[in-house]
Amino acid sequence: MSFTVESKINENIARLTLTGALDSSTAPILQEEVMKIIPQNPLELVMYVEHLDFMASAGLRIIIFAKQKLGTQAKLILVKPQDQLIETLKMTGLIFSVVIVDQYPE
Amino acid sequence: MNNLEESKTFVASLESLEPMRDFVSQTGSNAGLNKKQIYGLCIAVDEIATNIILYGYQNSGIDNGLINIHTIFEKENFTVILEDSSTPFNPLETKIPDENELGLPLEERKIGGLGILMAKESVDEFRYEYKDGKNFNIFSVRPNDD
């Protein structure tokens, strides 16, 4: 299992599609995409994570970093996280800072 | 079922994280763990192994370090032991974010301690021992639990 990220940004919405396993060896790939997005100041950062099978704290740190850089007005949306990822978001309190949806746009 | 023990040695590099998780998933699945328990062990192993690789061996100045993983299935317990020869480090003595900090908006959060928090929360028991110059991080889950 590897990790891939696809990135698109238009009309103030950045979309990232994540697949595979996000750990400390693959987190730099996501970090690089997030660094490209931040200067464009999107109002929404949408992460499609249905096929993201594993996420370690290295991935959470990038989400926190992105939110800190984009500011309070920016919305962080996770589309279809797997149950285990929801567990992780709950145990780390990130659940309060992200919006979880089944599809986007709704 | 008879006692079941398996061990595997990994090079202490980030590229080993996925093979480590695969090894734990495979042995855990053979022991009848459910998906959530297997995922929890993978999180614990991944987080602690990452610390050993990035800080433990680096601080010891060892660049060809190894991590041994032992899995033991006996009676009601499935146990995973991470064994390494890097700097003594007890993750359980690390300050982890408390409930107040976890409730803060992300803008006000400090980035740190999350990995060890996740390792602790993802297994039924997490113990640490240091003996004969080695760190032992020991995680257990109970296969019969929901």
Short mmCIF file of C-alpha atoms in Angstrom, two decimals:
data_model
loop_
_atom_site.label_atom_id
_atom_site.label_comp_id
_atom_site.label_asym_id
_atom_site.label_seq_id
_atom_site.Cartn_x
_atom_site.Cartn_y
_atom_site.Cartn_z
CA MET A 1 0.00 0.00 0.00
CA SER A 2 1.46 3.33 -0.93
CA PHE A 3 0.20 6.85 -0.55
CA THR A 4 -1.04 9.20 -3.23
CA VAL A 5 -2.48 12.68 -3.17
CA GLU A 6 -4.21 14.53 -5.99
CA SER A 7 -4.70 18.24 -5.68
CA LYS A 8 -7.03 20.71 -7.39
CA ILE A 9 -7.80 24.28 -6.51
CA ASN A 10 -10.33 26.66 -8.00
CA GLU A 11 -12.78 29.31 -6.85
CA ASN A 12 -11.44 29.40 -3.31
CA ILE A 13 -11.87 25.68 -2.85
CA ALA A 14 -8.88 23.37 -2.56
CA ARG A 15 -9.54 19.68 -3.04
CA LEU A 16 -7.17 16.93 -2.05
CA THR A 17 -7.83 13.26 -2.74
CA LEU A 18 -5.85 11.00 -0.42
CA THR A 19 -5.39 7.25 -0.86
CA GLY A 20 -3.35 4.59 0.91
CA ALA A 21 -1.40 5.00 4.14
CA LEU A 22 -0.35 8.33 5.61
CA ASP A 23 2.56 7.81 8.01
CA SER A 24 5.85 9.58 8.71
CA SER A 25 7.39 8.21 5.52
CA THR A 26 4.58 9.46 3.27
CA ALA A 27 3.53 12.63 5.15
CA PRO A 28 6.07 14.81 3.27
CA ILE A 29 4.09 14.15 0.07
CA LEU A 30 0.96 15.67 1.63
CA GLN A 31 2.96 18.42 3.31
CA GLU A 32 4.29 19.51 -0.08
CA GLU A 33 0.78 19.76 -1.56
CA VAL A 34 -0.50 21.67 1.47
CA MET A 35 2.40 24.12 1.17
CA LYS A 36 1.37 24.84 -2.42
CA ILE A 37 -2.24 25.43 -1.39
CA ILE A 38 -1.69 27.73 1.60
CA PRO A 39 -0.49 30.82 -0.33
CA GLN A 40 -3.69 30.70 -2.40
CA ASN A 41 -5.79 31.19 0.74
CA PRO A 42 -8.70 28.90 -0.07
CA LEU A 43 -11.88 29.33 1.99
CA GLU A 44 -12.45 25.60 2.00
CA LEU A 45 -9.98 22.74 2.13
CA VAL A 46 -11.76 19.56 1.13
CA MET A 47 -10.05 16.24 1.73
CA TYR A 48 -11.47 13.17 0.03
CA VAL A 49 -10.38 10.37 2.36
CA GLU A 50 -12.66 7.43 1.53
CA HIS A 51 -9.65 5.40 0.37
CA LEU A 52 -7.25 6.61 3.04
CA ASP A 53 -6.70 3.37 4.97
CA PHE A 54 -4.30 4.52 7.64
CA MET A 55 -3.39 7.84 9.23
CA ALA A 56 -0.73 8.32 11.91
CA SER A 57 -0.16 11.48 13.93
CA ALA A 58 2.14 12.73 11.15
CA GLY A 59 -1.02 13.22 9.07
CA LEU A 60 -2.89 14.93 11.90
CA ARG A 61 -0.04 17.38 12.35
CA ILE A 62 -0.37 18.44 8.71
CA ILE A 63 -4.12 18.97 9.13
CA ILE A 64 -3.50 21.09 12.24
CA PHE A 65 -0.73 22.99 10.45
CA ALA A 66 -2.99 23.68 7.45
CA LYS A 67 -5.81 24.94 9.67
CA GLN A 68 -3.41 27.18 11.59
CA LYS A 69 -2.08 28.68 8.37
CA LEU A 70 -5.46 29.13 6.68
CA GLY A 71 -7.03 30.78 9.71
CA THR A 72 -10.34 30.51 11.52
CA GLN A 73 -12.52 31.50 8.57
CA ALA A 74 -11.31 28.58 6.45
CA LYS A 75 -13.38 25.41 6.60
CA LEU A 76 -11.77 21.99 6.72
CA ILE A 77 -13.98 19.31 5.22
CA LEU A 78 -13.36 15.55 5.29
CA VAL A 79 -15.36 13.48 2.84
CA LYS A 80 -16.20 9.90 3.85
CA PRO A 81 -13.53 9.11 6.46
CA GLN A 82 -13.31 5.43 7.42
CA ASP A 83 -14.45 4.43 10.93
CA GLN A 84 -10.91 4.10 12.26
CA LEU A 85 -10.05 7.58 11.10
CA ILE A 86 -13.14 8.97 12.85
CA GLU A 87 -11.94 7.20 16.04
CA THR A 88 -8.57 8.95 15.68
CA LEU A 89 -10.24 12.33 15.16
CA LYS A 90 -12.33 11.75 18.30
CA MET A 91 -9.45 10.68 20.54
CA THR A 92 -7.33 13.66 19.49
CA GLY A 93 -10.11 16.26 19.61
CA LEU A 94 -9.73 17.12 15.92
CA ILE A 95 -13.31 16.05 15.41
CA PHE A 96 -14.39 19.46 16.80
CA SER A 97 -12.45 21.35 14.16
CA VAL A 98 -13.39 19.52 10.97
CA VAL A 99 -16.64 19.04 9.10
CA ILE A 100 -17.40 15.45 8.12
CA VAL A 101 -19.65 14.82 5.13
CA ASP A 102 -20.65 11.87 2.96
CA GLN A 103 -20.24 13.77 -0.25
CA TYR A 104 -19.02 17.12 -1.48
CA PRO A 105 -20.50 19.21 -2.91
CA GLU A 106 -23.60 18.14 -0.97
CA MET B 1 -5.21 -22.65 20.89
CA ASN B 2 -1.52 -23.16 21.69
CA ASN B 3 0.71 -20.24 22.48
CA LEU B 4 1.85 -18.53 19.35
CA GLU B 5 4.99 -16.47 19.07
CA GLU B 6 6.43 -14.76 16.05
CA SER B 7 9.31 -12.32 15.63
CA LYS B 8 10.67 -10.21 12.84
CA THR B 9 13.56 -7.76 12.61
CA PHE B 10 13.32 -4.46 10.76
CA VAL B 11 15.85 -1.83 9.78
CA ALA B 12 15.11 1.32 11.80
CA SER B 13 14.05 3.50 8.88
CA LEU B 14 10.74 5.15 7.98
CA GLU B 15 10.45 2.81 4.99
CA SER B 16 10.04 -0.03 7.50
CA LEU B 17 6.83 1.41 8.99
CA GLU B 18 4.54 -0.15 6.43
CA PRO B 19 6.18 -3.62 6.56
CA MET B 20 5.96 -3.40 10.38
CA ARG B 21 2.23 -2.66 10.22
CA ASP B 22 1.78 -5.49 7.71
CA PHE B 23 3.55 -7.93 10.05
CA VAL B 24 1.41 -6.89 13.03
CA SER B 25 -1.79 -6.99 10.95
CA GLN B 26 -1.00 -10.48 9.71
CA THR B 27 -0.16 -11.98 13.10
CA GLY B 28 -3.06 -10.14 14.76
CA SER B 29 -5.46 -11.39 12.15
CA ASN B 30 -4.19 -14.98 12.68
CA ALA B 31 -4.93 -14.53 16.40
CA GLY B 32 -8.52 -13.53 15.64
CA LEU B 33 -8.32 -9.84 16.47
CA ASN B 34 -11.02 -7.64 15.01
CA LYS B 35 -10.39 -4.83 12.55
CA LYS B 36 -10.46 -2.12 15.20
CA GLN B 37 -7.94 -3.95 17.42
CA ILE B 38 -5.60 -4.56 14.51
CA TYR B 39 -5.80 -0.92 13.49
CA GLY B 40 -5.13 0.18 17.07
CA LEU B 41 -2.02 -1.99 17.30
CA CYS B 42 -0.83 -0.64 13.94
CA ILE B 43 -1.22 2.92 15.25
CA ALA B 44 0.68 2.11 18.47
CA VAL B 45 3.49 0.31 16.63
CA ASP B 46 3.71 3.02 13.96
CA GLU B 47 3.82 5.93 16.41
CA ILE B 48 6.37 4.42 18.79
CA ALA B 49 8.55 3.01 15.99
CA THR B 50 8.53 6.45 14.35
CA ASN B 51 9.86 7.98 17.60
CA ILE B 52 12.54 5.29 17.88
CA ILE B 53 13.62 5.84 14.27
CA LEU B 54 13.53 9.66 14.23
CA TYR B 55 14.76 10.41 17.75
CA GLY B 56 15.98 7.29 19.54
CA TYR B 57 18.57 6.06 17.10
CA GLN B 58 19.39 9.53 15.85
CA ASN B 59 20.17 10.72 19.40
CA SER B 60 22.33 7.66 20.00
CA GLY B 61 24.31 8.40 16.84
CA ILE B 62 23.55 4.91 15.55
CA ASP B 63 22.70 4.86 11.86
CA ASN B 64 22.22 1.14 11.32
CA GLY B 65 19.79 0.51 14.17
CA LEU B 66 17.27 -2.31 14.24
CA ILE B 67 13.81 -2.78 15.68
CA ASN B 68 12.67 -6.27 16.61
CA ILE B 69 8.97 -6.93 16.79
CA HIS B 70 7.69 -9.88 18.76
CA THR B 71 4.06 -10.91 18.77
CA ILE B 72 2.79 -13.27 21.44
CA PHE B 73 -0.66 -14.78 21.62
CA GLU B 74 -1.41 -16.55 24.87
CA LYS B 75 -4.55 -17.11 26.85
CA GLU B 76 -6.62 -13.95 26.64
CA ASN B 77 -3.92 -11.62 25.44
CA PHE B 78 -2.32 -10.64 22.17
CA THR B 79 0.91 -8.76 22.87
CA VAL B 80 3.22 -6.86 20.56
CA ILE B 81 6.70 -5.97 21.82
CA LEU B 82 8.93 -3.41 20.12
CA GLU B 83 12.56 -3.94 21.09
CA ASP B 84 15.32 -1.46 20.23
CA SER B 85 18.82 -0.57 21.39
CA SER B 86 18.59 3.22 21.10
CA THR B 87 18.67 5.84 23.87
CA PRO B 88 16.54 4.87 26.89
CA PHE B 89 13.21 6.57 26.43
CA ASN B 90 9.97 5.93 28.26
CA PRO B 91 7.14 7.34 26.11
CA LEU B 92 4.75 6.96 29.04
CA GLU B 93 6.60 9.73 30.86
CA THR B 94 6.01 12.17 28.01
CA LYS B 95 3.50 14.92 28.59
CA ILE B 96 0.50 14.30 26.39
CA PRO B 97 -2.28 16.80 25.67
CA ASP B 98 -5.00 16.76 28.34
CA GLU B 99 -8.73 17.07 27.77
CA ASN B 100 -8.65 20.86 27.89
CA GLU B 101 -5.96 21.07 25.25
CA LEU B 102 -7.72 18.53 23.04
CA GLY B 103 -10.82 20.72 23.14
CA LEU B 104 -9.02 23.83 21.91
CA PRO B 105 -9.62 25.09 18.38
CA LEU B 106 -6.86 23.88 16.05
CA GLU B 107 -5.57 27.43 15.70
CA GLU B 108 -4.61 27.38 19.38
CA ARG B 109 -3.33 23.83 19.57
CA LYS B 110 0.31 22.96 20.10
CA ILE B 111 1.54 20.33 17.71
CA GLY B 112 3.06 17.62 19.86
CA GLY B 113 2.38 14.61 22.04
CA LEU B 114 -0.38 13.41 19.73
CA GLY B 115 1.46 10.28 18.61
CA ILE B 116 1.99 8.97 22.12
CA LEU B 117 -1.58 9.87 23.06
CA MET B 118 -2.81 7.85 20.07
CA ALA B 119 -0.56 4.90 20.94
CA LYS B 120 -1.92 4.85 24.50
CA GLU B 121 -5.55 5.21 23.51
CA SER B 122 -5.42 2.62 20.72
CA VAL B 123 -4.54 -0.46 22.79
CA ASP B 124 -5.87 -2.01 26.00
CA GLU B 125 -2.50 -1.84 27.73
CA PHE B 126 0.77 -0.03 27.04
CA ARG B 127 3.83 -0.77 29.18
CA TYR B 128 7.48 0.22 28.95
CA GLU B 129 10.58 -1.54 30.29
CA TYR B 130 14.30 -0.89 29.98
CA LYS B 131 16.64 -3.81 30.56
CA ASP B 132 19.98 -5.09 29.30
CA GLY B 133 20.50 -1.86 27.35
CA LYS B 134 17.26 -2.19 25.45
CA ASN B 135 13.92 -0.42 25.30
CA PHE B 136 10.83 -2.60 25.34
CA ASN B 137 7.52 -1.01 24.37
CA ILE B 138 4.78 -3.52 25.09
CA PHE B 139 1.24 -3.29 23.74
CA SER B 140 -1.58 -5.68 24.55
CA VAL B 141 -5.13 -6.20 23.39
CA ARG B 142 -7.68 -8.81 24.43
CA PRO B 143 -9.00 -10.66 21.39
CA ASN B 144 -12.28 -11.64 23.02
CA ASP B 145 -13.30 -8.07 23.71
CA ASP B 146 -15.59 -6.25 21.35
#
